Amino acid sequence: MKDLSGRVALITGAARGIGRASSNVLAQHGATVVMTDVLAEEGAAAAEAICKVGGDAHFLLLDVTSENAWHDTLDAASGRCGPISILINNAGIGEIGTIEDTSFDQWKRVMAVNSDAVFLGTRAAVRHMKDHGGGSIINVSSIEGIVGNAVLTAYNASKGAVRLLTKSAALHCAQQGYGIRVNSIHPGFAETSLVADALPLAPEGFAEDTLADIPMNLFASPEEIAKAILFLASDESSYMTGSELVVDGGLTAR
Ligand code: NAD
């Protein structure tokens, strides 16, 4: 049963794409969702849309790269809704660039949002959840955290870091008996603004070549990724920790 009634989930990067779809899906399954993002208007509207159809959603402004903001946001969210037992570290950005043409500024920007922030969020959540009955942390990596791509140097590195940070945190939580599971999810290509914004900067034919490489010959919808996140958030995945769940239409199967 993927019933999340009585659980409070905090989702980062929830104004758009996979974060928004995950908020919708978790709310449909009974969770109270605390949606966070740097996009205040879009985020608040997304939360309102969930409330309009009977869900319990709240929006809080959170720049995931700010260490202090993590502490304040967890305090505010748990004060308003009760202890957080699900965290989805989803916020992310993409930059196109090979090893030769990626600037150090681009590298640092990508690492700050995609990698440093997942460390900050996971650490804050472990400290919170261990005193509140445990929980499930889902770190949104990518297939680009498993296999390399010549034009995604910084993105590859940031998502690879998430993959092993997840395993280290999972081992620690299991060894300490905290009742906290930590898993990573590795989407293939999903139709979101992250991909749409990056495509014009990618080499010619990138979208067509990528689609041709996907055995299912389809890009994912954000909802298809969200359903896998729901599985990791729920007790259906109770024996999974330190795992990496690939959702990629078969792209990395060969
Ligand atoms: P998206 O651009 O649609 O949404 C990303 C959200 O993150 C936006 O709402 C944005 O405002 C927010 N965000 C960016 N920087 C932030 C910050 N500093 N603090 C808080 N929020 C911030 O992208 P998406 O495709 O839904 O991506 C979600 C996650 O999935 C990312 O981690 C991305 O790397 C990962 N992913 C996406 C795909 C894909 O094909 N779309 C594939 C694999 C992994």
PDB file of C-alpha atoms and ligand atoms in Angstrom:
ATOM      1  CA  MET A   1       0.000   0.000   0.000  1.00  0.00           C
ATOM      2  CA  LYS A   2       1.430   3.340  -1.001  1.00  0.00           C
ATOM      3  CA  ASP A   3      -0.700   5.133   1.589  1.00  0.00           C
ATOM      4  CA  LEU A   4       1.204   8.130   2.940  1.00  0.00           C
ATOM      5  CA  SER A   5      -1.547   9.460   5.224  1.00  0.00           C
ATOM      6  CA  GLY A   6      -0.081  11.187   8.249  1.00  0.00           C
ATOM      7  CA  ARG A   7       3.352  11.636   6.627  1.00  0.00           C
ATOM      8  CA  VAL A   8       4.917  14.999   5.908  1.00  0.00           C
ATOM      9  CA  ALA A   9       7.126  15.258   2.819  1.00  0.00           C
ATOM     10  CA  LEU A  10       9.469  18.121   1.945  1.00  0.00           C
ATOM     11  CA  ILE A  11      10.254  18.462  -1.743  1.00  0.00           C
ATOM     12  CA  THR A  12      12.899  20.794  -3.178  1.00  0.00           C
ATOM     13  CA  GLY A  13      12.604  22.341  -6.630  1.00  0.00           C
ATOM     14  CA  ALA A  14       8.875  21.699  -6.402  1.00  0.00           C
ATOM     15  CA  ALA A  15       7.610  24.601  -8.530  1.00  0.00           C
ATOM     16  CA  ARG A  16       8.225  22.767 -11.797  1.00  0.00           C
ATOM     17  CA  GLY A  17       8.901  19.485 -13.530  1.00  0.00           C
ATOM     18  CA  ILE A  18       9.682  16.341 -11.553  1.00  0.00           C
ATOM     19  CA  GLY A  19       9.446  18.130  -8.173  1.00  0.00           C
ATOM     20  CA  ARG A  20       5.992  19.445  -8.926  1.00  0.00           C
ATOM     21  CA  ALA A  21       4.819  16.077 -10.288  1.00  0.00           C
ATOM     22  CA  SER A  22       6.197  14.313  -7.193  1.00  0.00           C
ATOM     23  CA  SER A  23       4.360  16.760  -4.926  1.00  0.00           C
ATOM     24  CA  ASN A  24       1.117  16.035  -6.809  1.00  0.00           C
ATOM     25  CA  VAL A  25       1.571  12.264  -6.644  1.00  0.00           C
ATOM     26  CA  LEU A  26       2.539  12.196  -2.952  1.00  0.00           C
ATOM     27  CA  ALA A  27      -0.400  14.455  -2.061  1.00  0.00           C
ATOM     28  CA  GLN A  28      -2.746  12.187  -4.039  1.00  0.00           C
ATOM     29  CA  HIS A  29      -1.509   9.355  -1.806  1.00  0.00           C
ATOM     30  CA  GLY A  30      -2.327  11.232   1.394  1.00  0.00           C
ATOM     31  CA  ALA A  31       0.941  12.962   2.303  1.00  0.00           C
ATOM     32  CA  THR A  32       1.110  16.534   3.506  1.00  0.00           C
ATOM     33  CA  VAL A  33       3.543  18.126   1.084  1.00  0.00           C
ATOM     34  CA  VAL A  34       5.824  21.052   1.843  1.00  0.00           C
ATOM     35  CA  MET A  35       6.852  22.324  -1.567  1.00  0.00           C
ATOM     36  CA  THR A  36       9.984  24.471  -1.681  1.00  0.00           C
ATOM     37  CA  ASP A  37      11.711  26.368  -4.479  1.00  0.00           C
ATOM     38  CA  VAL A  38      13.373  29.677  -5.369  1.00  0.00           C
ATOM     39  CA  LEU A  39      10.406  30.433  -7.663  1.00  0.00           C
ATOM     40  CA  ALA A  40       7.972  31.901  -5.129  1.00  0.00           C
ATOM     41  CA  GLU A  41       4.993  32.646  -7.389  1.00  0.00           C
ATOM     42  CA  GLU A  42       5.099  29.406  -9.371  1.00  0.00           C
ATOM     43  CA  GLY A  43       5.685  27.370  -6.231  1.00  0.00           C
ATOM     44  CA  ALA A  44       2.816  28.965  -4.326  1.00  0.00           C
ATOM     45  CA  ALA A  45       0.506  28.454  -7.335  1.00  0.00           C
ATOM     46  CA  ALA A  46       1.529  24.788  -7.585  1.00  0.00           C
ATOM     47  CA  ALA A  47       0.730  24.260  -3.886  1.00  0.00           C
ATOM     48  CA  GLU A  48      -2.584  26.066  -4.269  1.00  0.00           C
ATOM     49  CA  ALA A  49      -3.508  23.794  -7.193  1.00  0.00           C
ATOM     50  CA  ILE A  50      -3.029  20.742  -4.940  1.00  0.00           C
ATOM     51  CA  CYS A  51      -5.151  22.285  -2.161  1.00  0.00           C
ATOM     52  CA  LYS A  52      -7.920  23.055  -4.680  1.00  0.00           C
ATOM     53  CA  VAL A  53      -8.331  19.344  -5.416  1.00  0.00           C
ATOM     54  CA  GLY A  54      -8.406  18.420  -1.726  1.00  0.00           C
ATOM     55  CA  GLY A  55      -4.709  17.840  -1.021  1.00  0.00           C
ATOM     56  CA  ASP A  56      -2.671  19.301   1.823  1.00  0.00           C
ATOM     57  CA  ALA A  57       0.139  21.389   0.347  1.00  0.00           C
ATOM     58  CA  HIS A  58       2.241  24.291   1.612  1.00  0.00           C
ATOM     59  CA  PHE A  59       4.874  26.402  -0.094  1.00  0.00           C
ATOM     60  CA  LEU A  60       8.091  27.699   1.482  1.00  0.00           C
ATOM     61  CA  LEU A  61      10.870  29.640  -0.217  1.00  0.00           C
ATOM     62  CA  LEU A  62      14.135  27.656  -0.056  1.00  0.00           C
ATOM     63  CA  ASP A  63      17.362  28.168  -1.940  1.00  0.00           C
ATOM     64  CA  VAL A  64      18.875  24.720  -1.440  1.00  0.00           C
ATOM     65  CA  THR A  65      22.425  26.072  -1.631  1.00  0.00           C
ATOM     66  CA  SER A  66      22.033  28.013   1.634  1.00  0.00           C
ATOM     67  CA  GLU A  67      23.159  26.059   4.711  1.00  0.00           C
ATOM     68  CA  ASN A  68      21.286  28.312   7.145  1.00  0.00           C
ATOM     69  CA  ALA A  69      18.110  28.249   5.085  1.00  0.00           C
ATOM     70  CA  TRP A  70      17.957  24.459   5.374  1.00  0.00           C
ATOM     71  CA  HIS A  71      17.843  24.667   9.151  1.00  0.00           C
ATOM     72  CA  ASP A  72      15.200  27.425   9.142  1.00  0.00           C
ATOM     73  CA  THR A  73      13.038  25.656   6.533  1.00  0.00           C
ATOM     74  CA  LEU A  74      12.982  22.312   8.349  1.00  0.00           C
ATOM     75  CA  ASP A  75      12.068  24.163  11.554  1.00  0.00           C
ATOM     76  CA  ALA A  76       9.303  26.129   9.833  1.00  0.00           C
ATOM     77  CA  ALA A  77       7.945  23.099   7.957  1.00  0.00           C
ATOM     78  CA  SER A  78       7.873  20.783  10.967  1.00  0.00           C
ATOM     79  CA  GLY A  79       6.473  23.570  13.159  1.00  0.00           C
ATOM     80  CA  ARG A  80       3.594  24.052  10.745  1.00  0.00           C
ATOM     81  CA  CYS A  81       2.935  20.460   9.603  1.00  0.00           C
ATOM     82  CA  GLY A  82       4.655  18.091  12.064  1.00  0.00           C
ATOM     83  CA  PRO A  83       7.896  16.094  11.757  1.00  0.00           C
ATOM     84  CA  ILE A  84       9.225  15.574   8.250  1.00  0.00           C
ATOM     85  CA  SER A  85       9.528  11.873   7.383  1.00  0.00           C
ATOM     86  CA  ILE A  86      10.123  12.161   3.627  1.00  0.00           C
ATOM     87  CA  LEU A  87      12.681  14.413   1.934  1.00  0.00           C
ATOM     88  CA  ILE A  88      13.016  14.580  -1.845  1.00  0.00           C
ATOM     89  CA  ASN A  89      16.257  16.348  -2.795  1.00  0.00           C
ATOM     90  CA  ASN A  90      15.099  17.175  -6.303  1.00  0.00           C
ATOM     91  CA  ALA A  91      16.188  20.761  -7.144  1.00  0.00           C
ATOM     92  CA  GLY A  92      18.721  20.766  -9.930  1.00  0.00           C
ATOM     93  CA  ILE A  93      20.176  22.694 -12.838  1.00  0.00           C
ATOM     94  CA  GLY A  94      21.876  21.670 -16.069  1.00  0.00           C
ATOM     95  CA  GLU A  95      24.800  23.185 -17.966  1.00  0.00           C
ATOM     96  CA  ILE A  96      26.128  22.018 -21.302  1.00  0.00           C
ATOM     97  CA  GLY A  97      29.911  21.815 -21.666  1.00  0.00           C
ATOM     98  CA  THR A  98      32.754  19.441 -22.435  1.00  0.00           C
ATOM     99  CA  ILE A  99      35.876  19.139 -20.262  1.00  0.00           C
ATOM    100  CA  GLU A 100      37.550  21.698 -22.551  1.00  0.00           C
ATOM    101  CA  ASP A 101      34.896  24.390 -22.635  1.00  0.00           C
ATOM    102  CA  THR A 102      33.314  24.217 -19.161  1.00  0.00           C
ATOM    103  CA  SER A 103      34.245  27.331 -17.165  1.00  0.00           C
ATOM    104  CA  PHE A 104      35.116  27.057 -13.481  1.00  0.00           C
ATOM    105  CA  ASP A 105      32.098  29.285 -12.708  1.00  0.00           C
ATOM    106  CA  GLN A 106      29.780  26.866 -14.547  1.00  0.00           C
ATOM    107  CA  TRP A 107      31.330  23.927 -12.674  1.00  0.00           C
ATOM    108  CA  LYS A 108      30.845  25.632  -9.282  1.00  0.00           C
ATOM    109  CA  ARG A 109      27.272  26.666 -10.099  1.00  0.00           C
ATOM    110  CA  VAL A 110      26.263  23.133 -11.032  1.00  0.00           C
ATOM    111  CA  MET A 111      28.052  21.521  -8.099  1.00  0.00           C
ATOM    112  CA  ALA A 112      26.464  23.995  -5.637  1.00  0.00           C
ATOM    113  CA  VAL A 113      22.875  23.162  -6.615  1.00  0.00           C
ATOM    114  CA  ASN A 114      23.131  19.529  -7.721  1.00  0.00           C
ATOM    115  CA  SER A 115      25.682  18.223  -5.268  1.00  0.00           C
ATOM    116  CA  ASP A 116      26.498  20.513  -2.293  1.00  0.00           C
ATOM    117  CA  ALA A 117      22.791  21.122  -1.692  1.00  0.00           C
ATOM    118  CA  VAL A 118      22.010  17.407  -1.624  1.00  0.00           C
ATOM    119  CA  PHE A 119      24.669  17.040   1.072  1.00  0.00           C
ATOM    120  CA  LEU A 120      23.144  19.928   3.047  1.00  0.00           C
ATOM    121  CA  GLY A 121      19.608  18.584   2.690  1.00  0.00           C
ATOM    122  CA  THR A 122      20.480  14.984   3.497  1.00  0.00           C
ATOM    123  CA  ARG A 123      22.492  16.005   6.558  1.00  0.00           C
ATOM    124  CA  ALA A 124      19.746  18.313   7.842  1.00  0.00           C
ATOM    125  CA  ALA A 125      17.091  15.630   7.294  1.00  0.00           C
ATOM    126  CA  VAL A 126      19.086  12.874   9.037  1.00  0.00           C
ATOM    127  CA  ARG A 127      19.601  15.126  12.063  1.00  0.00           C
ATOM    128  CA  HIS A 128      15.873  15.890  12.097  1.00  0.00           C
ATOM    129  CA  MET A 129      14.476  12.422  11.302  1.00  0.00           C
ATOM    130  CA  LYS A 130      16.624  10.455  13.752  1.00  0.00           C
ATOM    131  CA  ASP A 131      14.787  12.127  16.645  1.00  0.00           C
ATOM    132  CA  HIS A 132      11.359  11.853  15.016  1.00  0.00           C
ATOM    133  CA  GLY A 133      10.851   8.181  14.138  1.00  0.00           C
ATOM    134  CA  GLY A 134      12.962   7.905  10.975  1.00  0.00           C
ATOM    135  CA  GLY A 135      11.997   8.394   7.359  1.00  0.00           C
ATOM    136  CA  SER A 136      12.908   8.102   3.707  1.00  0.00           C
ATOM    137  CA  ILE A 137      15.286  10.396   1.834  1.00  0.00           C
ATOM    138  CA  ILE A 138      15.232  10.306  -1.959  1.00  0.00           C
ATOM    139  CA  ASN A 139      18.080  11.972  -3.824  1.00  0.00           C
ATOM    140  CA  VAL A 140      17.352  12.777  -7.448  1.00  0.00           C
ATOM    141  CA  SER A 141      20.496  11.927  -9.385  1.00  0.00           C
ATOM    142  CA  SER A 142      20.321  10.975 -13.078  1.00  0.00           C
ATOM    143  CA  ILE A 143      21.551   8.354 -15.502  1.00  0.00           C
ATOM    144  CA  GLU A 144      24.232  11.030 -15.986  1.00  0.00           C
ATOM    145  CA  GLY A 145      25.427  10.042 -12.502  1.00  0.00           C
ATOM    146  CA  ILE A 146      26.091   6.523 -13.758  1.00  0.00           C
ATOM    147  CA  VAL A 147      27.352   6.908 -17.320  1.00  0.00           C
ATOM    148  CA  GLY A 148      29.370   9.720 -18.893  1.00  0.00           C
ATOM    149  CA  ASN A 149      28.312  12.204 -21.560  1.00  0.00           C
ATOM    150  CA  ALA A 150      30.944  14.257 -23.395  1.00  0.00           C
ATOM    151  CA  VAL A 151      28.915  17.483 -23.234  1.00  0.00           C
ATOM    152  CA  LEU A 152      27.774  17.195 -19.596  1.00  0.00           C
ATOM    153  CA  THR A 153      31.063  17.370 -17.681  1.00  0.00           C
ATOM    154  CA  ALA A 154      29.896  19.314 -14.622  1.00  0.00           C
ATOM    155  CA  TYR A 155      26.447  17.715 -14.597  1.00  0.00           C
ATOM    156  CA  ASN A 156      27.964  14.195 -14.771  1.00  0.00           C
ATOM    157  CA  ALA A 157      30.280  14.990 -11.862  1.00  0.00           C
ATOM    158  CA  SER A 158      27.517  16.524  -9.735  1.00  0.00           C
ATOM    159  CA  LYS A 159      25.135  13.597 -10.252  1.00  0.00           C
ATOM    160  CA  GLY A 160      27.866  10.993  -9.679  1.00  0.00           C
ATOM    161  CA  ALA A 161      28.579  12.636  -6.330  1.00  0.00           C
ATOM    162  CA  VAL A 162      24.907  12.306  -5.361  1.00  0.00           C
ATOM    163  CA  ARG A 163      24.998   8.583  -6.154  1.00  0.00           C
ATOM    164  CA  LEU A 164      27.786   7.827  -3.660  1.00  0.00           C
ATOM    165  CA  LEU A 165      26.810  10.434  -1.059  1.00  0.00           C
ATOM    166  CA  THR A 166      23.513   8.548  -0.937  1.00  0.00           C
ATOM    167  CA  LYS A 167      25.214   5.213  -0.259  1.00  0.00           C
ATOM    168  CA  SER A 168      27.439   6.670   2.476  1.00  0.00           C
ATOM    169  CA  ALA A 169      24.465   8.289   4.244  1.00  0.00           C
ATOM    170  CA  ALA A 170      22.417   5.089   3.868  1.00  0.00           C
ATOM    171  CA  LEU A 171      25.149   3.002   5.495  1.00  0.00           C
ATOM    172  CA  HIS A 172      25.532   5.430   8.394  1.00  0.00           C
ATOM    173  CA  CYS A 173      21.790   5.559   9.071  1.00  0.00           C
ATOM    174  CA  ALA A 174      21.460   1.762   8.914  1.00  0.00           C
ATOM    175  CA  GLN A 175      24.451   1.211  11.207  1.00  0.00           C
ATOM    176  CA  GLN A 176      23.078   3.707  13.722  1.00  0.00           C
ATOM    177  CA  GLY A 177      19.635   2.086  13.649  1.00  0.00           C
ATOM    178  CA  TYR A 178      17.938   5.404  12.863  1.00  0.00           C
ATOM    179  CA  GLY A 179      15.139   3.905  10.756  1.00  0.00           C
ATOM    180  CA  ILE A 180      16.101   6.263   7.937  1.00  0.00           C
ATOM    181  CA  ARG A 181      16.410   4.904   4.388  1.00  0.00           C
ATOM    182  CA  VAL A 182      18.388   6.861   1.791  1.00  0.00           C
ATOM    183  CA  ASN A 183      18.123   6.008  -1.895  1.00  0.00           C
ATOM    184  CA  SER A 184      18.940   7.666  -5.202  1.00  0.00           C
ATOM    185  CA  ILE A 185      16.812   7.766  -8.304  1.00  0.00           C
ATOM    186  CA  HIS A 186      18.305   8.001 -11.792  1.00  0.00           C
ATOM    187  CA  PRO A 187      15.900   9.345 -14.393  1.00  0.00           C
ATOM    188  CA  GLY A 188      16.677   9.207 -18.067  1.00  0.00           C
ATOM    189  CA  PHE A 189      15.325  12.062 -20.186  1.00  0.00           C
ATOM    190  CA  ALA A 190      12.046  13.556 -18.940  1.00  0.00           C
ATOM    191  CA  GLU A 191      10.106  16.343 -20.612  1.00  0.00           C
ATOM    192  CA  THR A 192      10.718  19.307 -18.278  1.00  0.00           C
ATOM    193  CA  SER A 193      12.016  22.855 -18.568  1.00  0.00           C
ATOM    194  CA  LEU A 194      15.492  21.674 -17.517  1.00  0.00           C
ATOM    195  CA  VAL A 195      15.769  19.633 -20.706  1.00  0.00           C
ATOM    196  CA  ALA A 196      13.908  22.164 -22.883  1.00  0.00           C
ATOM    197  CA  ASP A 197      16.221  25.005 -21.755  1.00  0.00           C
ATOM    198  CA  ALA A 198      19.373  22.958 -22.337  1.00  0.00           C
ATOM    199  CA  LEU A 199      18.504  21.627 -25.786  1.00  0.00           C
ATOM    200  CA  PRO A 200      19.143  24.843 -27.775  1.00  0.00           C
ATOM    201  CA  LEU A 201      22.677  24.899 -26.301  1.00  0.00           C
ATOM    202  CA  ALA A 202      23.381  21.240 -27.071  1.00  0.00           C
ATOM    203  CA  PRO A 203      25.153  20.095 -30.241  1.00  0.00           C
ATOM    204  CA  GLU A 204      22.934  19.822 -33.304  1.00  0.00           C
ATOM    205  CA  GLY A 205      20.944  16.605 -33.416  1.00  0.00           C
ATOM    206  CA  PHE A 206      21.365  15.922 -29.672  1.00  0.00           C
ATOM    207  CA  ALA A 207      17.613  15.446 -29.034  1.00  0.00           C
ATOM    208  CA  GLU A 208      17.109  13.209 -32.077  1.00  0.00           C
ATOM    209  CA  ASP A 209      20.210  11.115 -31.304  1.00  0.00           C
ATOM    210  CA  THR A 210      19.172  10.741 -27.656  1.00  0.00           C
ATOM    211  CA  LEU A 211      15.664   9.632 -28.576  1.00  0.00           C
ATOM    212  CA  ALA A 212      17.068   7.125 -31.047  1.00  0.00           C
ATOM    213  CA  ASP A 213      19.258   5.684 -28.234  1.00  0.00           C
ATOM    214  CA  ILE A 214      16.292   5.076 -25.902  1.00  0.00           C
ATOM    215  CA  PRO A 215      15.076   1.478 -26.399  1.00  0.00           C
ATOM    216  CA  MET A 216      11.476   2.488 -25.525  1.00  0.00           C
ATOM    217  CA  ASN A 217      11.822   5.342 -28.056  1.00  0.00           C
ATOM    218  CA  LEU A 218      10.093   7.797 -25.699  1.00  0.00           C
ATOM    219  CA  PHE A 219      11.046  10.577 -23.325  1.00  0.00           C
ATOM    220  CA  ALA A 220       9.551  10.163 -19.821  1.00  0.00           C
ATOM    221  CA  SER A 221       6.794  12.331 -18.453  1.00  0.00           C
ATOM    222  CA  PRO A 222       7.551  13.948 -15.065  1.00  0.00           C
ATOM    223  CA  GLU A 223       4.728  11.795 -13.615  1.00  0.00           C
ATOM    224  CA  GLU A 224       6.515   8.589 -14.634  1.00  0.00           C
ATOM    225  CA  ILE A 225       9.541   9.647 -12.590  1.00  0.00           C
ATOM    226  CA  ALA A 226       7.283  10.816  -9.739  1.00  0.00           C
ATOM    227  CA  LYS A 227       5.680   7.368  -9.455  1.00  0.00           C
ATOM    228  CA  ALA A 228       9.101   5.797  -8.875  1.00  0.00           C
ATOM    229  CA  ILE A 229       9.815   8.481  -6.256  1.00  0.00           C
ATOM    230  CA  LEU A 230       6.497   7.582  -4.578  1.00  0.00           C
ATOM    231  CA  PHE A 231       7.664   3.965  -4.375  1.00  0.00           C
ATOM    232  CA  LEU A 232      10.914   4.985  -2.644  1.00  0.00           C
ATOM    233  CA  ALA A 233       9.026   7.318  -0.297  1.00  0.00           C
ATOM    234  CA  SER A 234       6.538   4.649   0.774  1.00  0.00           C
ATOM    235  CA  ASP A 235       6.891   1.492   2.865  1.00  0.00           C
ATOM    236  CA  GLU A 236       6.628  -0.517  -0.385  1.00  0.00           C
ATOM    237  CA  SER A 237      10.401  -0.039  -0.587  1.00  0.00           C
ATOM    238  CA  SER A 238      10.994  -0.854   3.103  1.00  0.00           C
ATOM    239  CA  TYR A 239      14.002  -3.139   2.427  1.00  0.00           C
ATOM    240  CA  MET A 240      15.728  -0.653   0.109  1.00  0.00           C
ATOM    241  CA  THR A 241      18.473   1.631   1.298  1.00  0.00           C
ATOM    242  CA  GLY A 242      21.619   2.773  -0.503  1.00  0.00           C
ATOM    243  CA  SER A 243      19.965   1.610  -3.722  1.00  0.00           C
ATOM    244  CA  GLU A 244      19.931   3.337  -7.083  1.00  0.00           C
ATOM    245  CA  LEU A 245      16.664   3.143  -8.970  1.00  0.00           C
ATOM    246  CA  VAL A 246      17.092   3.683 -12.718  1.00  0.00           C
ATOM    247  CA  VAL A 247      14.025   4.955 -14.624  1.00  0.00           C
ATOM    248  CA  ASP A 248      15.271   5.502 -18.155  1.00  0.00           C
ATOM    249  CA  GLY A 249      13.253   3.583 -20.761  1.00  0.00           C
ATOM    250  CA  GLY A 250      16.146   1.136 -21.056  1.00  0.00           C
ATOM    251  CA  LEU A 251      18.748   3.739 -22.079  1.00  0.00           C
ATOM    252  CA  THR A 252      21.543   2.434 -19.835  1.00  0.00           C
ATOM    253  CA  ALA A 253      20.607  -1.243 -20.204  1.00  0.00           C
ATOM    254  CA  ARG A 254      22.998  -1.713 -23.111  1.00  0.00           C
TER     255      ARG A 254
HETATM  256  P1  NAD B   1      13.035  21.741 -13.830  1.00  0.00           P
HETATM  257  O1  NAD B   1      13.945  22.780 -14.357  1.00  0.00           O
HETATM  258  O2  NAD B   1      11.726  21.533 -14.484  1.00  0.00           O
HETATM  259  O3  NAD B   1      12.802  21.946 -12.267  1.00  0.00           O
HETATM  260  C1  NAD B   1      13.886  22.187 -11.404  1.00  0.00           C
HETATM  261  C2  NAD B   1      13.378  23.033 -10.248  1.00  0.00           C
HETATM  262  O4  NAD B   1      14.497  23.265  -9.360  1.00  0.00           O
HETATM  263  C3  NAD B   1      12.858  24.412 -10.696  1.00  0.00           C
HETATM  264  O5  NAD B   1      11.587  24.647 -10.146  1.00  0.00           O
HETATM  265  C4  NAD B   1      13.911  25.373 -10.160  1.00  0.00           C
HETATM  266  O6  NAD B   1      13.397  26.643  -9.805  1.00  0.00           O
HETATM  267  C5  NAD B   1      14.416  24.615  -8.941  1.00  0.00           C
HETATM  268  N1  NAD B   1      15.729  25.110  -8.497  1.00  0.00           N
HETATM  269  C6  NAD B   1      16.818  25.389  -9.251  1.00  0.00           C
HETATM  270  N2  NAD B   1      17.796  25.877  -8.469  1.00  0.00           N
HETATM  271  C7  NAD B   1      17.319  25.905  -7.202  1.00  0.00           C
HETATM  272  C8  NAD B   1      17.856  26.320  -5.946  1.00  0.00           C
HETATM  273  N3  NAD B   1      19.090  26.823  -5.840  1.00  0.00           N
HETATM  274  N4  NAD B   1      17.078  26.174  -4.839  1.00  0.00           N
HETATM  275  C9  NAD B   1      15.831  25.684  -4.940  1.00  0.00           C
HETATM  276  N5  NAD B   1      15.251  25.302  -6.088  1.00  0.00           N
HETATM  277  C10 NAD B   1      15.997  25.418  -7.211  1.00  0.00           C
HETATM  278  O7  NAD B   1      13.911  20.390 -13.871  1.00  0.00           O
HETATM  279  P2  NAD B   1      13.513  18.850 -13.718  1.00  0.00           P
HETATM  280  O8  NAD B   1      13.832  18.197 -14.992  1.00  0.00           O
HETATM  281  O9  NAD B   1      12.189  18.680 -13.094  1.00  0.00           O
HETATM  282  O10 NAD B   1      14.671  18.413 -12.698  1.00  0.00           O
HETATM  283  C11 NAD B   1      14.433  17.952 -11.391  1.00  0.00           C
HETATM  284  C12 NAD B   1      15.592  17.077 -10.980  1.00  0.00           C
HETATM  285  O11 NAD B   1      15.639  15.920 -11.826  1.00  0.00           O
HETATM  286  C13 NAD B   1      16.968  17.741 -11.135  1.00  0.00           C
HETATM  287  O12 NAD B   1      17.805  17.371 -10.056  1.00  0.00           O
HETATM  288  C14 NAD B   1      17.483  17.168 -12.427  1.00  0.00           C
HETATM  289  O13 NAD B   1      18.894  17.195 -12.505  1.00  0.00           O
HETATM  290  C15 NAD B   1      16.945  15.759 -12.333  1.00  0.00           C
HETATM  291  N6  NAD B   1      16.863  15.037 -13.604  1.00  0.00           N
HETATM  292  C16 NAD B   1      16.080  15.510 -14.622  1.00  0.00           C
HETATM  293  C17 NAD B   1      16.032  14.792 -15.808  1.00  0.00           C
HETATM  294  C18 NAD B   1      15.204  15.243 -16.963  1.00  0.00           C
HETATM  295  O14 NAD B   1      15.341  14.652 -18.046  1.00  0.00           O
HETATM  296  N7  NAD B   1      14.320  16.216 -16.825  1.00  0.00           N
HETATM  297  C19 NAD B   1      16.770  13.627 -15.952  1.00  0.00           C
HETATM  298  C20 NAD B   1      17.538  13.180 -14.890  1.00  0.00           C
HETATM  299  C21 NAD B   1      17.564  13.898 -13.713  1.00  0.00           C
END
